[in-house]
PDB file of C-alpha atoms in Angstrom:
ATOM      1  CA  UNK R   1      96.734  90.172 -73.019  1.00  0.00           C
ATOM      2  CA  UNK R   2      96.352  89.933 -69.086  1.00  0.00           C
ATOM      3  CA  UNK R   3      95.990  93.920 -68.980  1.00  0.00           C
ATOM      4  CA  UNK R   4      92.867  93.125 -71.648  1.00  0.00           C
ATOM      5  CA  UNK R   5      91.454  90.470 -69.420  1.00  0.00           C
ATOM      6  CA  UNK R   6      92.398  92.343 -66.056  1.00  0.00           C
ATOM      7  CA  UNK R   7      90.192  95.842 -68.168  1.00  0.00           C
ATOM      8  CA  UNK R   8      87.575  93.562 -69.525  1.00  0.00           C
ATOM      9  CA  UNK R   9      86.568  92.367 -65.776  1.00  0.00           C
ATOM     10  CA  UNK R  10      87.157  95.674 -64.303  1.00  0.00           C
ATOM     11  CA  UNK R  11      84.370  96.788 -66.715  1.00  0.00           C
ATOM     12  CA  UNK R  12      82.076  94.124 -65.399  1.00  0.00           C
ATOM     13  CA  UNK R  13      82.598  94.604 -62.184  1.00  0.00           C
ATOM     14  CA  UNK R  14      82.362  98.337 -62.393  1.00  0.00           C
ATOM     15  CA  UNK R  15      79.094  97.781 -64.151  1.00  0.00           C
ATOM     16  CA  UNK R  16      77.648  95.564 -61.727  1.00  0.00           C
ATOM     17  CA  UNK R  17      74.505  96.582 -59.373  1.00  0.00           C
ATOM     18  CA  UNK R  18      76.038  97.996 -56.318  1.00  0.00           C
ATOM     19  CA  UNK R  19      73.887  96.429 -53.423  1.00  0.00           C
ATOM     20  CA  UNK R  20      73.255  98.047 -50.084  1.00  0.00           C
ATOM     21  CA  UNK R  21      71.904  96.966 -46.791  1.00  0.00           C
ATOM     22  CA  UNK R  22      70.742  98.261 -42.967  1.00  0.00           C
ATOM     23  CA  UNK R  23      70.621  96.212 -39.930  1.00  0.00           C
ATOM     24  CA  UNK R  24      69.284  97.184 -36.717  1.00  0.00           C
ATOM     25  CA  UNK R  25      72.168  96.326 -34.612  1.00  0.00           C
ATOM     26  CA  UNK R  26      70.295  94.694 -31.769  1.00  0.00           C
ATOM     27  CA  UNK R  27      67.906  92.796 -33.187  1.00  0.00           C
ATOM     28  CA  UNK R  28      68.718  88.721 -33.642  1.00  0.00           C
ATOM     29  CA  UNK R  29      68.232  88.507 -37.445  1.00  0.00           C
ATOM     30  CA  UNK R  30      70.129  85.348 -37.523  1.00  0.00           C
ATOM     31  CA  UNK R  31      67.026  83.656 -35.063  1.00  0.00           C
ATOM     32  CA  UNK R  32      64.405  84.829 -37.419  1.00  0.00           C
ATOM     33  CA  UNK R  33      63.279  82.084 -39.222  1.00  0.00           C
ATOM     34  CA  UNK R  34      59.125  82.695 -39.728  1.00  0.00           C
ATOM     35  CA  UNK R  35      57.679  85.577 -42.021  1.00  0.00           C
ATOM     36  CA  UNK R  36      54.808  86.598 -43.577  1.00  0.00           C
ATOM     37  CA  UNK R  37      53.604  89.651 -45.614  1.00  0.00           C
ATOM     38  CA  UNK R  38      53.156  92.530 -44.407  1.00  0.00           C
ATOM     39  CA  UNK R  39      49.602  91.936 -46.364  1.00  0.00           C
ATOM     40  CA  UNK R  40      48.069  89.297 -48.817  1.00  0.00           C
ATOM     41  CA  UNK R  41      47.065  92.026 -50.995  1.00  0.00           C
ATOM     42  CA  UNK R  42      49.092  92.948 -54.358  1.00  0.00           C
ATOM     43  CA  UNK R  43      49.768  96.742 -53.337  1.00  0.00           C
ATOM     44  CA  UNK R  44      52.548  97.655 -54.882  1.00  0.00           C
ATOM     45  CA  UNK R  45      54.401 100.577 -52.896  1.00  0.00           C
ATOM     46  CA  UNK R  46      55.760 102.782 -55.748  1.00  0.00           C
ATOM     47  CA  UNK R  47      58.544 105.708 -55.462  1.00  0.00           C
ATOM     48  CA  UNK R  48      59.363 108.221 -57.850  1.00  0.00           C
ATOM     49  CA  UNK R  49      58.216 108.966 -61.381  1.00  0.00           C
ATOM     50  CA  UNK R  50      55.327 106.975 -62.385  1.00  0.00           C
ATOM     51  CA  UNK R  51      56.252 103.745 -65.175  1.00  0.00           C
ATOM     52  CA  UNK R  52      53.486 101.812 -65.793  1.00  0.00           C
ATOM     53  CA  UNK R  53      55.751  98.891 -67.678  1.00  0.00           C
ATOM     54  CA  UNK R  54      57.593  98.530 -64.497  1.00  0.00           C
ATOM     55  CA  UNK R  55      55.014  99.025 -61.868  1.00  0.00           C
ATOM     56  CA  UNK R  56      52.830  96.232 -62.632  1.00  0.00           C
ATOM     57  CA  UNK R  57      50.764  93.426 -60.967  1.00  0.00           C
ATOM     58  CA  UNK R  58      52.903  90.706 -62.937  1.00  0.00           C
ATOM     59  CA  UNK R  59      55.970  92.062 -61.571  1.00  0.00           C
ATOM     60  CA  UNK R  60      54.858  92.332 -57.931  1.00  0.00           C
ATOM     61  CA  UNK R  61      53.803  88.438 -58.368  1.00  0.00           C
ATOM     62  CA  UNK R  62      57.720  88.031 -59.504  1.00  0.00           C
ATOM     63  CA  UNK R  63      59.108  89.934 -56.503  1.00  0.00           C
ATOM     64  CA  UNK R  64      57.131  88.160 -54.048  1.00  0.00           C
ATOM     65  CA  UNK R  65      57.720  84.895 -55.860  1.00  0.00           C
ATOM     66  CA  UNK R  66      61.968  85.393 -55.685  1.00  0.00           C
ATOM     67  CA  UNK R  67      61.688  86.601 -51.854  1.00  0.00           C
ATOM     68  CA  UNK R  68      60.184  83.390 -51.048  1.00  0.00           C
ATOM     69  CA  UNK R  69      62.588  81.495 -53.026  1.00  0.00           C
ATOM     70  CA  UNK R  70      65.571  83.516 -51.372  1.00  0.00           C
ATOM     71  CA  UNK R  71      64.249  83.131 -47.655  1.00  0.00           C
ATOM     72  CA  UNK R  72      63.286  79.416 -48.062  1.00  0.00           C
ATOM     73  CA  UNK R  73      67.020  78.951 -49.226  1.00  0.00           C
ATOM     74  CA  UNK R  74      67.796  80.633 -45.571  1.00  0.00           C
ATOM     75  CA  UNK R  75      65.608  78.886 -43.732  1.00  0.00           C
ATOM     76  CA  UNK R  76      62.498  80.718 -43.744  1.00  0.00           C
ATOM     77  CA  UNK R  77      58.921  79.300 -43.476  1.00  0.00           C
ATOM     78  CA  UNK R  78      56.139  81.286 -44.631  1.00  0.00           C
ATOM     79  CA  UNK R  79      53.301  81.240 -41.629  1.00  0.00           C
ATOM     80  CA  UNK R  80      50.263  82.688 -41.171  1.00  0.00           C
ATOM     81  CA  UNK R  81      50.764  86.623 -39.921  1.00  0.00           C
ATOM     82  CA  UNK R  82      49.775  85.848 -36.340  1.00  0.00           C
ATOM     83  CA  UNK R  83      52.635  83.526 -36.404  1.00  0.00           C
ATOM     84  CA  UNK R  84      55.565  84.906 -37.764  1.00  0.00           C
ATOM     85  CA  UNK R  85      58.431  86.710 -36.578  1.00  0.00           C
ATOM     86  CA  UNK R  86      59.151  88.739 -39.379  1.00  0.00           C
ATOM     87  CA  UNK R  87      57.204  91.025 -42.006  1.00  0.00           C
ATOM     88  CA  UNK R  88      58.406  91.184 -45.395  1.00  0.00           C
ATOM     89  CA  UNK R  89      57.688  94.396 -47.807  1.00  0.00           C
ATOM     90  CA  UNK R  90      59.528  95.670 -50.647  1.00  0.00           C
ATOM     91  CA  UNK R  91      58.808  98.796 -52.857  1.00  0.00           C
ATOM     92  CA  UNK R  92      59.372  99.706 -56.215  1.00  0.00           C
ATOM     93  CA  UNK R  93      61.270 102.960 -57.626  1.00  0.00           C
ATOM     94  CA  UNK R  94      61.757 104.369 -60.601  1.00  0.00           C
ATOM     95  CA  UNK R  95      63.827 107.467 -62.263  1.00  0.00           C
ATOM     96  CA  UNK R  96      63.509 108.057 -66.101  1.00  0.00           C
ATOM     97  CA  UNK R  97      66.178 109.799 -67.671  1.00  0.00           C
ATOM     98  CA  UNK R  98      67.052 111.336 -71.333  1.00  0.00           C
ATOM     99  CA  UNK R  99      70.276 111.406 -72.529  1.00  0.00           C
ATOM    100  CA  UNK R 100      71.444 114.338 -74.735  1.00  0.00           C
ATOM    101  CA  UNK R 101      72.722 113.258 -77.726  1.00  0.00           C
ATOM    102  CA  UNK R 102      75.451 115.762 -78.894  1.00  0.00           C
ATOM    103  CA  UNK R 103      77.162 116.717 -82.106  1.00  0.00           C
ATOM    104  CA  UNK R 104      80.812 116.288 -80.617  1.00  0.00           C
ATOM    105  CA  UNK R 105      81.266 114.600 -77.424  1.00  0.00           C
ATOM    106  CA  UNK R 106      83.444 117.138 -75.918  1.00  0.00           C
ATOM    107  CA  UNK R 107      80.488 119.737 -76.577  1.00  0.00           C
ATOM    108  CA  UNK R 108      77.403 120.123 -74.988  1.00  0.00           C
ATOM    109  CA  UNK R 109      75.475 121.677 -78.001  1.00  0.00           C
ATOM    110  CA  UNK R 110      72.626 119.211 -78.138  1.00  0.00           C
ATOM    111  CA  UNK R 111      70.650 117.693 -81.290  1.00  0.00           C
ATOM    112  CA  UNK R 112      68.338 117.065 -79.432  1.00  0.00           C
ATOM    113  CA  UNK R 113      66.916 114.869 -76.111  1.00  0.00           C
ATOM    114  CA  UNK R 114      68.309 111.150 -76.275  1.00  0.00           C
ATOM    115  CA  UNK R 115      66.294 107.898 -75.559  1.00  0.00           C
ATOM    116  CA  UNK R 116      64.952 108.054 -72.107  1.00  0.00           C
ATOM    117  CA  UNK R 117      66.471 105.302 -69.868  1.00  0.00           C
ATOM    118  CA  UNK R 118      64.603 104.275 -66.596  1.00  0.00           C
ATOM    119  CA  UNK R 119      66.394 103.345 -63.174  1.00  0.00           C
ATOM    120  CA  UNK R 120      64.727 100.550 -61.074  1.00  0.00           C
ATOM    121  CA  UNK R 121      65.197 100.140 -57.381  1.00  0.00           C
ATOM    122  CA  UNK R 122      64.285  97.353 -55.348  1.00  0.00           C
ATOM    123  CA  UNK R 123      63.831  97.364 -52.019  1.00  0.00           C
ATOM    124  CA  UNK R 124      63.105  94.454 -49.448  1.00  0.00           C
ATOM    125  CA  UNK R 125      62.336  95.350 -45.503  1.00  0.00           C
ATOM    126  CA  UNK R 126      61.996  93.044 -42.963  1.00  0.00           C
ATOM    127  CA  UNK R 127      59.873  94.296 -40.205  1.00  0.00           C
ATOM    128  CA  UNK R 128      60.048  93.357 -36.752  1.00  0.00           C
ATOM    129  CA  UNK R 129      56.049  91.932 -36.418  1.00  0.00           C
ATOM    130  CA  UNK R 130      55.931  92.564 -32.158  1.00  0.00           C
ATOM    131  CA  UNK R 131      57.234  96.197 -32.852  1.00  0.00           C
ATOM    132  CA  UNK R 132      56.667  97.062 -36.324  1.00  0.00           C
ATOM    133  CA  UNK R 133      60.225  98.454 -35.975  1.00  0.00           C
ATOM    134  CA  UNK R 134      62.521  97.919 -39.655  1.00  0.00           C
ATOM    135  CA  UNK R 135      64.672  95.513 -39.166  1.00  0.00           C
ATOM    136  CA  UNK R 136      66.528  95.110 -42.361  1.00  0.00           C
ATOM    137  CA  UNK R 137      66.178  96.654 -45.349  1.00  0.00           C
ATOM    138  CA  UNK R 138      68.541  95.299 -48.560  1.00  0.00           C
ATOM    139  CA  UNK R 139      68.418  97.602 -52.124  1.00  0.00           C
ATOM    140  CA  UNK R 140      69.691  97.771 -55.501  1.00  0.00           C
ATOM    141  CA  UNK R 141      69.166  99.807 -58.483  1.00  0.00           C
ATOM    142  CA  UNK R 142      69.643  99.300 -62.112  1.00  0.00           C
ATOM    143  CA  UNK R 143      68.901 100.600 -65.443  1.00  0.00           C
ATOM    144  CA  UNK R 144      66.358  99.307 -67.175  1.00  0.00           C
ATOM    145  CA  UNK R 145      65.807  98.128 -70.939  1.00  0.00           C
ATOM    146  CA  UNK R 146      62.845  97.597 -73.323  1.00  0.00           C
ATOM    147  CA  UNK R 147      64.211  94.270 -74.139  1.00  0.00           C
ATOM    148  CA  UNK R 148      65.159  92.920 -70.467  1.00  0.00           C
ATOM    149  CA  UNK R 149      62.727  90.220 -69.016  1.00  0.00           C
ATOM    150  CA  UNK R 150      61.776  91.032 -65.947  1.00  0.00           C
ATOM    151  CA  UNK R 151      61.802  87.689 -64.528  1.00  0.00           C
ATOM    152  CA  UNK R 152      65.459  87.631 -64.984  1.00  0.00           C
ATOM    153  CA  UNK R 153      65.730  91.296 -63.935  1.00  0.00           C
ATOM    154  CA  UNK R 154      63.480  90.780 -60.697  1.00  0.00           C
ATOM    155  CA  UNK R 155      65.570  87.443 -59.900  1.00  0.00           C
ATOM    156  CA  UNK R 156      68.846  88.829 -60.174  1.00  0.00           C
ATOM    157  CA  UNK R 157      67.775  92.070 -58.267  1.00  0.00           C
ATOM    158  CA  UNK R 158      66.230  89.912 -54.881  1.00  0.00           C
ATOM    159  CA  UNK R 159      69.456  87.422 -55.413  1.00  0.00           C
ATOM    160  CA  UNK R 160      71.906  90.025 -54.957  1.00  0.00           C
ATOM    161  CA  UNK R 161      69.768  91.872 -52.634  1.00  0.00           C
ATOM    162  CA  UNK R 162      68.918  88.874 -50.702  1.00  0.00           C
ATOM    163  CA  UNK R 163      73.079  87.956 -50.587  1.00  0.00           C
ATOM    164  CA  UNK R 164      73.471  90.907 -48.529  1.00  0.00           C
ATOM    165  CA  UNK R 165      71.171  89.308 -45.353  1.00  0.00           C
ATOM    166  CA  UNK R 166      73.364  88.253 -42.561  1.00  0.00           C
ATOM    167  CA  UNK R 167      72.427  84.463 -42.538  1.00  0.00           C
ATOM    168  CA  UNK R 168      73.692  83.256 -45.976  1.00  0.00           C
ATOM    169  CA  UNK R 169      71.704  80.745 -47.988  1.00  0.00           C
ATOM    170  CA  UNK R 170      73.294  77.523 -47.233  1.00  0.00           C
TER     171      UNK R 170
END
C-alpha cells in the first residue's frame, strides 16, 4: 500500500509544471515594492505557432488580473509609470503538437496523426524602469486542453510562477 501511495504522488509530482526563474544578481528585488505596466495597452506579446484560442484579449485581461493579485500579496502597489520602480510584462507561447497514434506501441508504423496537443508558456519580466534592464523573469509551461478554463489555468500558471520571486507572499 505505501509503495502505491509513495507511486501515486511520484506521478503527481512528476507531472507537475516545472517552474523556472532569472535574477539579476545585483539588483535589490527584495526593495522593489512599486510597478506598473510596461503599457496600458492589451498587446499581447506572442511566441511560437500562432493559437488563436489561447492568444486572446480575455486571457491577457486574466494574466494581468493574477499578476496584480500575486504582487499585491508581496507588497506591491500599482503606480502610475512615472512612479514606479518596476515594469511588469509577460508573453505568451505556444507549441502545437500531434501525437502518432500507432498500431502496437512498441512500433512506429502509424495509423495515422493523433490529436494535436498545444504547450502554453507563461512568462512574467520585471524590468528595471531607470534602466530598462530585465530584472526577473519567472516561466512555466504546460499542456493545454479543450476543456481547461483558463482562469484556472492562467491562475495556477502566475501562482507558481509568481512563488518563484525572491520576496514570498506573506
Amino acid at each position: 500500500m505505501l509503495a502505491l501511495l509513495v507511486g501515486g504522488l511520484w506521478a503527481v509530482v512528476a507531472c507537475a509544471p516545472k517552474v523556472n526563474a532569472q535574477r539579476t544578481p545585483d539588483y535589490d528585488l527584495e526593495a522593489a515594492k512599486a510597478y506598473a505596466w510596461v503599457t496600458e495597452d492589451l498587446v499581447l506579446i506572442e511566441l511560437g505557432e500562432d493559437q488563436p484560442n489561447v492568444r486572446t484579449k480575455d486571457n491577457e485581461r486574466l494574466i494581468r488580473e493574477a499578476v496584480n493579485r500575486e504582487l499585491a500579496a508581496r507588497g506591491f502597489q500599482l503606480v502610475p509609470k512615472e512612479q514606479a520602480q518596476v515594469l511588469v510584462a509577460f508573453s505568451v507561447g505556444v507549441r502545437v503538437r500531434y501525437r502518432v497514434e500507432g498500431v502496437d506501441p512498441s512500433s512506429i508504423t502509424a495509423t495515422g496523426p493523433g490529436e494535436p496537443q498545444t504547450k502554453g508558456t507563461l512568462n512574467i519580466y520585471l524590468i528595471d524602469r531607470a534602466t530598462e534592464a530585465e530584472v526577473w523573469h519567472g516561466w512555466t509551461s504546460k499542456w493545454l486542453h479543450k476543456g481547461d478554463d483558463p482562469a484556472a489555468v492562467i491562475d495556477e500558471a502566475v501562482r507558481k510562477i509568481m512563488a518563484a520571486y525572491p520576496n514570498d507572499a506573506p
